[in-house]
PDB file of C-alpha atoms in Angstrom:
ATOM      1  CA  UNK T   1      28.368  -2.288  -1.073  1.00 43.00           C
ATOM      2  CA  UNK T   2      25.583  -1.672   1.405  1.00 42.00           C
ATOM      3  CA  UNK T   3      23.057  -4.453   1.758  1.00 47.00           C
ATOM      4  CA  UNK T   4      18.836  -3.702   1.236  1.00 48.00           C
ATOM      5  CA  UNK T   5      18.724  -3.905   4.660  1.00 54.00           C
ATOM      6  CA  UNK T   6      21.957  -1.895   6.059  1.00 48.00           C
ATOM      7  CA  UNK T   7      20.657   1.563   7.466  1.00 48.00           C
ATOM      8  CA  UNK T   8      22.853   4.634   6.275  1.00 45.00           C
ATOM      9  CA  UNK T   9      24.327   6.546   9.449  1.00 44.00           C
ATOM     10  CA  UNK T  10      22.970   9.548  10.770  1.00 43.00           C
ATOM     11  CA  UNK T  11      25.234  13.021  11.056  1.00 51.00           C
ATOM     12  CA  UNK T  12      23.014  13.698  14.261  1.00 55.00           C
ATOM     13  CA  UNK T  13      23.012  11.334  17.256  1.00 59.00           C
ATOM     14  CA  UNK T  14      20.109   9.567  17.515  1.00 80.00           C
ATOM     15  CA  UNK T  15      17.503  10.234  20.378  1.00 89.00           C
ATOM     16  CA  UNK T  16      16.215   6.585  19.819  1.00 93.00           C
ATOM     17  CA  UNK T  17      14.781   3.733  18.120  1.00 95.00           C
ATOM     18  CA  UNK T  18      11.621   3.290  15.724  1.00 96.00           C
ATOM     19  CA  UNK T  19      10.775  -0.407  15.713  1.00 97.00           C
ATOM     20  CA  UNK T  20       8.297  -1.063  13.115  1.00 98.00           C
ATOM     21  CA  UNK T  21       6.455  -4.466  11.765  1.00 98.00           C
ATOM     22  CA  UNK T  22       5.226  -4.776   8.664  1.00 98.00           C
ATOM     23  CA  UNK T  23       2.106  -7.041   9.029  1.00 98.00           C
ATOM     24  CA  UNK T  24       0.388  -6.857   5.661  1.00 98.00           C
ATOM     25  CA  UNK T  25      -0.698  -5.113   2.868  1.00 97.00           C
ATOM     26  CA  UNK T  26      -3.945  -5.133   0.988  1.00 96.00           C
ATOM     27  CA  UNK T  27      -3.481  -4.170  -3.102  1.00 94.00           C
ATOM     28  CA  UNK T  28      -5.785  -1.615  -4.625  1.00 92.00           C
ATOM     29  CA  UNK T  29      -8.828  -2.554  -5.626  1.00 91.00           C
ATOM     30  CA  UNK T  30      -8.771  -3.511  -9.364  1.00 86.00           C
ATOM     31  CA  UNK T  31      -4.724  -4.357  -9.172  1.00 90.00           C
ATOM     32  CA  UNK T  32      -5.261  -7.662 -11.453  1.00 87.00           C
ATOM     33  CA  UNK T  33      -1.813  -7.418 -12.144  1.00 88.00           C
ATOM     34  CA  UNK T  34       0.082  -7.304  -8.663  1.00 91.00           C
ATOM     35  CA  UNK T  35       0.739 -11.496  -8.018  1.00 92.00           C
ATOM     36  CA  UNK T  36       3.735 -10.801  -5.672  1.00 93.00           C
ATOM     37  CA  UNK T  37       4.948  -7.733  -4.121  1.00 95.00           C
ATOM     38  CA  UNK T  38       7.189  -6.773  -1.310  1.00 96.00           C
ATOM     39  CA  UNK T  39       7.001  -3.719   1.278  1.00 97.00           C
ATOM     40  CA  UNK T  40       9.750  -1.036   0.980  1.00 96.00           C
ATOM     41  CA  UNK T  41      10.343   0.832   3.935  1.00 97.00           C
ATOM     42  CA  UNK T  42      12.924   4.282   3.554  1.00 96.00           C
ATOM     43  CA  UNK T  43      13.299   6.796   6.936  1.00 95.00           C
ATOM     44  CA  UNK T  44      14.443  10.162   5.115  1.00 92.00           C
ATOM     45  CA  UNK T  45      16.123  12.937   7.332  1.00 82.00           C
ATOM     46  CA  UNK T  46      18.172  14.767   4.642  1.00 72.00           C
ATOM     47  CA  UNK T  47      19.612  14.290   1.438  1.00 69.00           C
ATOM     48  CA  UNK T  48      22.182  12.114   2.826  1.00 74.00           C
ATOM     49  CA  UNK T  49      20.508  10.728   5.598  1.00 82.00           C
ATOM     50  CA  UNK T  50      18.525   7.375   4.462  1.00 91.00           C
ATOM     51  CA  UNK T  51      18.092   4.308   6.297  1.00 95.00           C
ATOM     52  CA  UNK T  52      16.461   1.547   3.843  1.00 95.00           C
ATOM     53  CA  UNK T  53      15.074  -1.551   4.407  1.00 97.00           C
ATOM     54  CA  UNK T  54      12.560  -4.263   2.467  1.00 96.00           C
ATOM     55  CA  UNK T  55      10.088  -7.001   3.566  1.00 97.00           C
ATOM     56  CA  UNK T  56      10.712 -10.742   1.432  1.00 97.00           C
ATOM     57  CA  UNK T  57       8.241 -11.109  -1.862  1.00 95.00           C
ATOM     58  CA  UNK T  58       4.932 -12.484  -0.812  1.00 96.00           C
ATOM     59  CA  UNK T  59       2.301 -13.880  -3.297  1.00 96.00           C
ATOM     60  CA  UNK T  60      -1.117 -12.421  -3.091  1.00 95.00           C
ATOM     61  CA  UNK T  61      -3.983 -14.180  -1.832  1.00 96.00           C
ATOM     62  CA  UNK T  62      -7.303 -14.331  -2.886  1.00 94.00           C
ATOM     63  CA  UNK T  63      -8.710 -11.790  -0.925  1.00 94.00           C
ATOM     64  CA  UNK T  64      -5.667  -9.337  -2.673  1.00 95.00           C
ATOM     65  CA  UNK T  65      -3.801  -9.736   0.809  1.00 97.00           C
ATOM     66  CA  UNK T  66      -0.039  -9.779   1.363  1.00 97.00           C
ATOM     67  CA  UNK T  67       1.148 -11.292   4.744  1.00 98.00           C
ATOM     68  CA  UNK T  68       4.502 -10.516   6.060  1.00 98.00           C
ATOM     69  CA  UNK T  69       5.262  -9.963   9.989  1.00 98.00           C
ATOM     70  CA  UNK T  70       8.626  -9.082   9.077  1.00 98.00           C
ATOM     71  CA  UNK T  71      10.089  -6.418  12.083  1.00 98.00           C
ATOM     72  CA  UNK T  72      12.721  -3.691  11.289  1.00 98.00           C
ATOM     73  CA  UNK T  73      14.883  -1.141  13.268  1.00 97.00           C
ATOM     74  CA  UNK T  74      15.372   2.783  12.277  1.00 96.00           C
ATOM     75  CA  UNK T  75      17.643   5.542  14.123  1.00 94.00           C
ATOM     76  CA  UNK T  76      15.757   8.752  15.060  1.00 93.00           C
ATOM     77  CA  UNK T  77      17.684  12.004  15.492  1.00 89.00           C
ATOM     78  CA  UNK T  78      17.355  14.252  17.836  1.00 85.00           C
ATOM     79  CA  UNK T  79      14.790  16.564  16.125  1.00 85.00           C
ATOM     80  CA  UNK T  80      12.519  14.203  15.300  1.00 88.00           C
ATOM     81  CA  UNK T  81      12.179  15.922  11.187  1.00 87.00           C
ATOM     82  CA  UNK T  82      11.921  12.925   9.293  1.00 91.00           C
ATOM     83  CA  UNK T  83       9.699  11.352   6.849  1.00 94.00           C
ATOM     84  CA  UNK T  84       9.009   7.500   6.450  1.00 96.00           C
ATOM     85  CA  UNK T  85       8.603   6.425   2.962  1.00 95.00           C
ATOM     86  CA  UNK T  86       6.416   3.329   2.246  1.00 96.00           C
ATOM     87  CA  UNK T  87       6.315   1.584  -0.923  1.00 95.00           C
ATOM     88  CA  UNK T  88       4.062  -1.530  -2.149  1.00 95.00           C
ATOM     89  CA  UNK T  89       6.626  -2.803  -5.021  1.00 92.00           C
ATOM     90  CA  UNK T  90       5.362  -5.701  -7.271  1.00 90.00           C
ATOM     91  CA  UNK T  91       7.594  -8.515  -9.179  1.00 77.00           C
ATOM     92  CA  UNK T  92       7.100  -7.673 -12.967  1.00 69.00           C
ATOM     93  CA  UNK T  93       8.903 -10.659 -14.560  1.00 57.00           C
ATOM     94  CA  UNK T  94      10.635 -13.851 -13.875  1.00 56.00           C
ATOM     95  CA  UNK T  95      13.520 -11.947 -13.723  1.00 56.00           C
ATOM     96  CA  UNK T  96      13.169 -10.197 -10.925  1.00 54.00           C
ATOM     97  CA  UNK T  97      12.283  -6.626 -12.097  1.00 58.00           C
ATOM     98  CA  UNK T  98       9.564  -4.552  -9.448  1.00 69.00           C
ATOM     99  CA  UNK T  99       8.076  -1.670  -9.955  1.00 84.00           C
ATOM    100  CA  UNK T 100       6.005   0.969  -7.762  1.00 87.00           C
ATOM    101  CA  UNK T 101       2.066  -0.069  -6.982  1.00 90.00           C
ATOM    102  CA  UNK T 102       1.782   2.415  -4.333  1.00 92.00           C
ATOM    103  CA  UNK T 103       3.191   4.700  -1.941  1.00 94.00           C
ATOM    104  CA  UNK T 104       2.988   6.713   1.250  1.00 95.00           C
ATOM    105  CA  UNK T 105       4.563   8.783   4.213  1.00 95.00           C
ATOM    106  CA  UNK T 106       4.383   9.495   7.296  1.00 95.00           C
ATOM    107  CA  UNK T 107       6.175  12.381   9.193  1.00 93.00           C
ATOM    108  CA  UNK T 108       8.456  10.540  12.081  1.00 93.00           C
ATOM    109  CA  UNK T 109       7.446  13.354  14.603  1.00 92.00           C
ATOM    110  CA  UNK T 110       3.663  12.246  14.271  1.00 93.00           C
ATOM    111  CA  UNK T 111       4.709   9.167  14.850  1.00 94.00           C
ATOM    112  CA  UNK T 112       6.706   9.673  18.042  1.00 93.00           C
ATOM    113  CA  UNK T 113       4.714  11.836  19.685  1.00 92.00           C
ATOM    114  CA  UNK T 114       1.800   9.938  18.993  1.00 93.00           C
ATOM    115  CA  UNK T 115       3.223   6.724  20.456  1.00 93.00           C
ATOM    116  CA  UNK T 116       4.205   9.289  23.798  1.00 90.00           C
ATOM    117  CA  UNK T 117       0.733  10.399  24.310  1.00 90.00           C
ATOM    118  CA  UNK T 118      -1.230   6.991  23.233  1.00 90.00           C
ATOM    119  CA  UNK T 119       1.224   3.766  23.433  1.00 92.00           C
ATOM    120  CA  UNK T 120       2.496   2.186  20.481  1.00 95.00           C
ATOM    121  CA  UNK T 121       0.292   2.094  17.052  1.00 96.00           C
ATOM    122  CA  UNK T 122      -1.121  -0.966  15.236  1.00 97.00           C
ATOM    123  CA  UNK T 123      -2.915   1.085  12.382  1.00 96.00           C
ATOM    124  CA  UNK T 124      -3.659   0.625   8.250  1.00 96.00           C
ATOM    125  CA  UNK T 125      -2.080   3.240   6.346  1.00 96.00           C
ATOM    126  CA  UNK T 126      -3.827   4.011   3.390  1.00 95.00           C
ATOM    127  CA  UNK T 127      -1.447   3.831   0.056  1.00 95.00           C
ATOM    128  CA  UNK T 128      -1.605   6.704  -2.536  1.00 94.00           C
ATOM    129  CA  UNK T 129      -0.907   6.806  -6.308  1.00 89.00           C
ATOM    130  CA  UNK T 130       2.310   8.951  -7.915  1.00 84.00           C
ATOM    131  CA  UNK T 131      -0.289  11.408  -8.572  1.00 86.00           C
ATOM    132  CA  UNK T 132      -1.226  11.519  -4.758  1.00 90.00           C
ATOM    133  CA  UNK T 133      -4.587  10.160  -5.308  1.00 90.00           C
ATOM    134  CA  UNK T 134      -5.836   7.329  -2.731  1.00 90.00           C
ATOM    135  CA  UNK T 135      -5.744   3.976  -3.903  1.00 88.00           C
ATOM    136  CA  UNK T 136      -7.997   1.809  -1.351  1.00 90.00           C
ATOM    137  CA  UNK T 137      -4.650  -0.329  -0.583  1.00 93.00           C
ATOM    138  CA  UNK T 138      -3.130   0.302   2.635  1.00 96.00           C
ATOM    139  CA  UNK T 139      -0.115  -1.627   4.602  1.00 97.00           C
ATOM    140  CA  UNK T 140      -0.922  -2.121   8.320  1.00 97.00           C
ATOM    141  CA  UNK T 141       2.434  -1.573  10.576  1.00 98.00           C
ATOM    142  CA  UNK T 142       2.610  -1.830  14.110  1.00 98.00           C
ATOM    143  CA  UNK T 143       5.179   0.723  15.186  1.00 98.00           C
ATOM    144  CA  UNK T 144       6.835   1.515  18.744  1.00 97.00           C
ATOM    145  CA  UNK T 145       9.771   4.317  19.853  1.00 96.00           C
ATOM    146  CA  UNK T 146      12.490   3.400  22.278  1.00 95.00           C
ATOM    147  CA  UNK T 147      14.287   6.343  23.442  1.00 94.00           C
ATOM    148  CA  UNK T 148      17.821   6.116  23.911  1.00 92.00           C
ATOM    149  CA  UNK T 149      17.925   8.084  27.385  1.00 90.00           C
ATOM    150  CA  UNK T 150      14.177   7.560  29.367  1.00 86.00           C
ATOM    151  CA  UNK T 151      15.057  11.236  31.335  1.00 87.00           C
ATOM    152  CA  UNK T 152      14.751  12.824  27.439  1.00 82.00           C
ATOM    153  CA  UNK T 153      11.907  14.490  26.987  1.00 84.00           C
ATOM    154  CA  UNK T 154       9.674  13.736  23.834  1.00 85.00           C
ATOM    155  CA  UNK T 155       7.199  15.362  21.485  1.00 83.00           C
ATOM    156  CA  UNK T 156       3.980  15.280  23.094  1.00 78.00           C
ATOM    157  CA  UNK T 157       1.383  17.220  21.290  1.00 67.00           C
ATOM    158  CA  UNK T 158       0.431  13.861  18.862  1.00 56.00           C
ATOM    159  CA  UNK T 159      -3.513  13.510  20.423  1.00 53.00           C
ATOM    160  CA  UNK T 160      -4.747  13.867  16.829  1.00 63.00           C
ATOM    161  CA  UNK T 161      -5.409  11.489  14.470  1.00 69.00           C
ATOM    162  CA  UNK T 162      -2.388   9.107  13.248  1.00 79.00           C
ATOM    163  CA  UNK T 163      -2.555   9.155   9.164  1.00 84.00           C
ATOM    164  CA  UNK T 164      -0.374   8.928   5.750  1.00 90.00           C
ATOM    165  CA  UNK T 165       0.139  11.216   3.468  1.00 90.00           C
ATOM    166  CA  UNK T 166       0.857  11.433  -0.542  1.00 88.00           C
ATOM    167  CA  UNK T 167       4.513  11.455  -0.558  1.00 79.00           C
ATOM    168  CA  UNK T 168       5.448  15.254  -2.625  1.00 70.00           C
ATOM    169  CA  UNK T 169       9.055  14.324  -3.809  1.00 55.00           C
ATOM    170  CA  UNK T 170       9.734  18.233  -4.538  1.00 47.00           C
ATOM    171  CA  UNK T 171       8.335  19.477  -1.860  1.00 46.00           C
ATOM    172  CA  UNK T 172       9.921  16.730   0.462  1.00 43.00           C
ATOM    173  CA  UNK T 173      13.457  16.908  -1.103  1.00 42.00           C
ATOM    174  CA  UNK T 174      13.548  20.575  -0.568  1.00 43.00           C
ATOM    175  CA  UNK T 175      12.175  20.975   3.067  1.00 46.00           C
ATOM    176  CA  UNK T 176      14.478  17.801   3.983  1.00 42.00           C
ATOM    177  CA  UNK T 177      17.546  19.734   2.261  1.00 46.00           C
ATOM    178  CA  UNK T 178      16.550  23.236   3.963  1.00 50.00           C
ATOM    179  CA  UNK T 179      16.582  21.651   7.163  1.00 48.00           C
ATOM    180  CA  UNK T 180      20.229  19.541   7.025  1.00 47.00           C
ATOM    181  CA  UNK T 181      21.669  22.952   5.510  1.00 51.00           C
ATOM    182  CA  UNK T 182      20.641  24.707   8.724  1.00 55.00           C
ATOM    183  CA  UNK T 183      20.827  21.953  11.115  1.00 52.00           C
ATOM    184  CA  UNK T 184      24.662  21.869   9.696  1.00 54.00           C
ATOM    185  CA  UNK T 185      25.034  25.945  10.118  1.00 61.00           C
ATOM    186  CA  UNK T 186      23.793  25.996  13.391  1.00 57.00           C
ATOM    187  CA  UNK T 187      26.434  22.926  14.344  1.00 61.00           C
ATOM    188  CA  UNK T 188      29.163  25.371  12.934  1.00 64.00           C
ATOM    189  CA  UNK T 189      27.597  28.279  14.894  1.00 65.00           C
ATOM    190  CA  UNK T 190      27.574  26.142  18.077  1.00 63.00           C
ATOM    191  CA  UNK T 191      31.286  25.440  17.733  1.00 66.00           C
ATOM    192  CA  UNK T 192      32.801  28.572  16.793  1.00 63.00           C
ATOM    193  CA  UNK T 193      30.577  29.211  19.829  1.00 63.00           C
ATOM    194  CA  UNK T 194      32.577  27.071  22.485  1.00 65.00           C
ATOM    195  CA  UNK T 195      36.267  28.059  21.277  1.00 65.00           C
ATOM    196  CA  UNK T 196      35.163  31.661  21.593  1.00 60.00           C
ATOM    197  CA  UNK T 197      35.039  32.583  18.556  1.00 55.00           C
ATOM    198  CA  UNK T 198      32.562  35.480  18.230  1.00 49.00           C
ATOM    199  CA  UNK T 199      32.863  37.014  15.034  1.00 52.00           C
ATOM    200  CA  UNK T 200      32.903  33.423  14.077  1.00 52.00           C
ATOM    201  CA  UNK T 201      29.522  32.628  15.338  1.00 48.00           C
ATOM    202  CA  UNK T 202      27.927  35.907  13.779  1.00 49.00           C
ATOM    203  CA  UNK T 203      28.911  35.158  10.526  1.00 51.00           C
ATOM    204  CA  UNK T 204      27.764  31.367  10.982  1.00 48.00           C
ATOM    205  CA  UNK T 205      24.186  33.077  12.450  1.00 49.00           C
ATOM    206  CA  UNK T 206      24.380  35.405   9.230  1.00 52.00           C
ATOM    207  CA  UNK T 207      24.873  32.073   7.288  1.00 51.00           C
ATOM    208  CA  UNK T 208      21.535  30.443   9.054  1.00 47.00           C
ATOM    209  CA  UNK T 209      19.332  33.317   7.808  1.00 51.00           C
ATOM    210  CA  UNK T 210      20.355  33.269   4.775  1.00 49.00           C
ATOM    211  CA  UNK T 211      20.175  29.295   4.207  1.00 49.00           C
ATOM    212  CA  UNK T 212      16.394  29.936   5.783  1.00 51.00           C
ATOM    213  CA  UNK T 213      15.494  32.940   3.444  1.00 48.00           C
ATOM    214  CA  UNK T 214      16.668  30.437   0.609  1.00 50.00           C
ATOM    215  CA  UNK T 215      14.820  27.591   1.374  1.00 45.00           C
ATOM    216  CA  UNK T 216      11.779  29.965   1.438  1.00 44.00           C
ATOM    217  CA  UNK T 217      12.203  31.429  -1.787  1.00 44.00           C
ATOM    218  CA  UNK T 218      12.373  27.726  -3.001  1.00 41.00           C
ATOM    219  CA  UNK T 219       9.235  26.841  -1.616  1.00 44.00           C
ATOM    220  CA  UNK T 220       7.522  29.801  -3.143  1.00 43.00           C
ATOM    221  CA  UNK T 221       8.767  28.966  -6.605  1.00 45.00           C
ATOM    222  CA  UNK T 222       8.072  25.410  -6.387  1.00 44.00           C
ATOM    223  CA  UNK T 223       4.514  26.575  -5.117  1.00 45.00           C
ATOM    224  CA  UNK T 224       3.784  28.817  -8.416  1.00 44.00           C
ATOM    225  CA  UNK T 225       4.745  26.720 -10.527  1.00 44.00           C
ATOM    226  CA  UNK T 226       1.913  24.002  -9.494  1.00 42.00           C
TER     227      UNK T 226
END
């Protein structure tokens, strides 16, 4: 059994590490019922790929603040197409039950090349409903990237504005599945690719178009049917 704290291991190898500290968390404004609550943190890069970890329970203080300075480790691949999940989860009972008071992401290519063109990021993320609606909570992390080879070149186009998003489990779970179907393919491809194997690799390319021409039509029906 895996621990809340053990990171699942990445198919791809990874290009470095994301160190992030959780400093605190402010609930929503008119939370009367959040008294202590932990931060969950989750770095998604495919349906199989999730490395999990959790701050300790904190009570709230008076001015609805959660302190925690707790400091984790993730793996990034190589392409940089992750999401990071946060999650504000609340004790409910004595016996130990949480639940969801808030959520948010943020894509881990924003974050690295934002780090690469402005230094590391001490920032509040603002915290959204399950409906995506803003809450006025936020959870302030101080994050940093160490790359596994300095000579590597990294995303640099991140001179915008660093921000969090409503978390779209749908839309998430599909792009994230798209992706590790074709990052997969185009492994395959690769290899029939080095033992020579050309009719090999053009009916692995065939396989990439049509694993992209899926994902699409996904995407469009989960789009009509919002």
């Amino acid at each position: 059994a895996t621990s809340p704290n053990q990171a699942v291991a990445y198919e791809m190898a990874p290009s470095g590490t994301m160190i992030i500290q959780v400093v605190q968390a402010t609930v929503p404004p008119g939370d009367t019922g959040t008294k202590r609550a932990c931060v969950k943190l989750e770095l998604r890069d495919g349906p199989e790929d999730r490395q999990k970890m959790k701050t300790k329970m904190q009570d709230v203080d008076k001015a609805m603040v959660l302190t925690f300075n707790e400091t984790f480790e993730f793996d990034v691949n190589e392409e940089y197409g992750g999401e990071l999940r946060l999650q504000l989860f609340k004790r409910k009972s004595i016996m130990g039950d949480k639940a969801a008071v808030a959520n948010a992401g943020v894509y881990v290519k924003n974050i690295v090349s934002y780090i690469n063109t402005n230094g590391s990021i001490d920032k509040e993320f603002k915290l959204f409903s399950k409906e995506g609606q803003a809450l006025g909570g936020n959870v302030r992390l101080k994050i940093d990237f160490a790359p596994s080879d300095p000579a590597t070149p990294l995303p640099g186009d991140g001179g915008g504005a660093m921000k969090s998003h409503a978390p779209t489990e749908d839309e998430a779970a599909t792009r994230l599945q798209a992706r590790f179907r074709g990052m997969k393919t185009r492994r395959e491809m690769n290899e029939k690719k080095s033992k020579g194997g050309v009719k090999g690799a053009v009916i692995a390319a065939a396989a990439v178009a049509v694993a992209g021409a899926g994902a699409m039509l996904v995407r469009k029906r989960g789009q009509k049917k919002r």
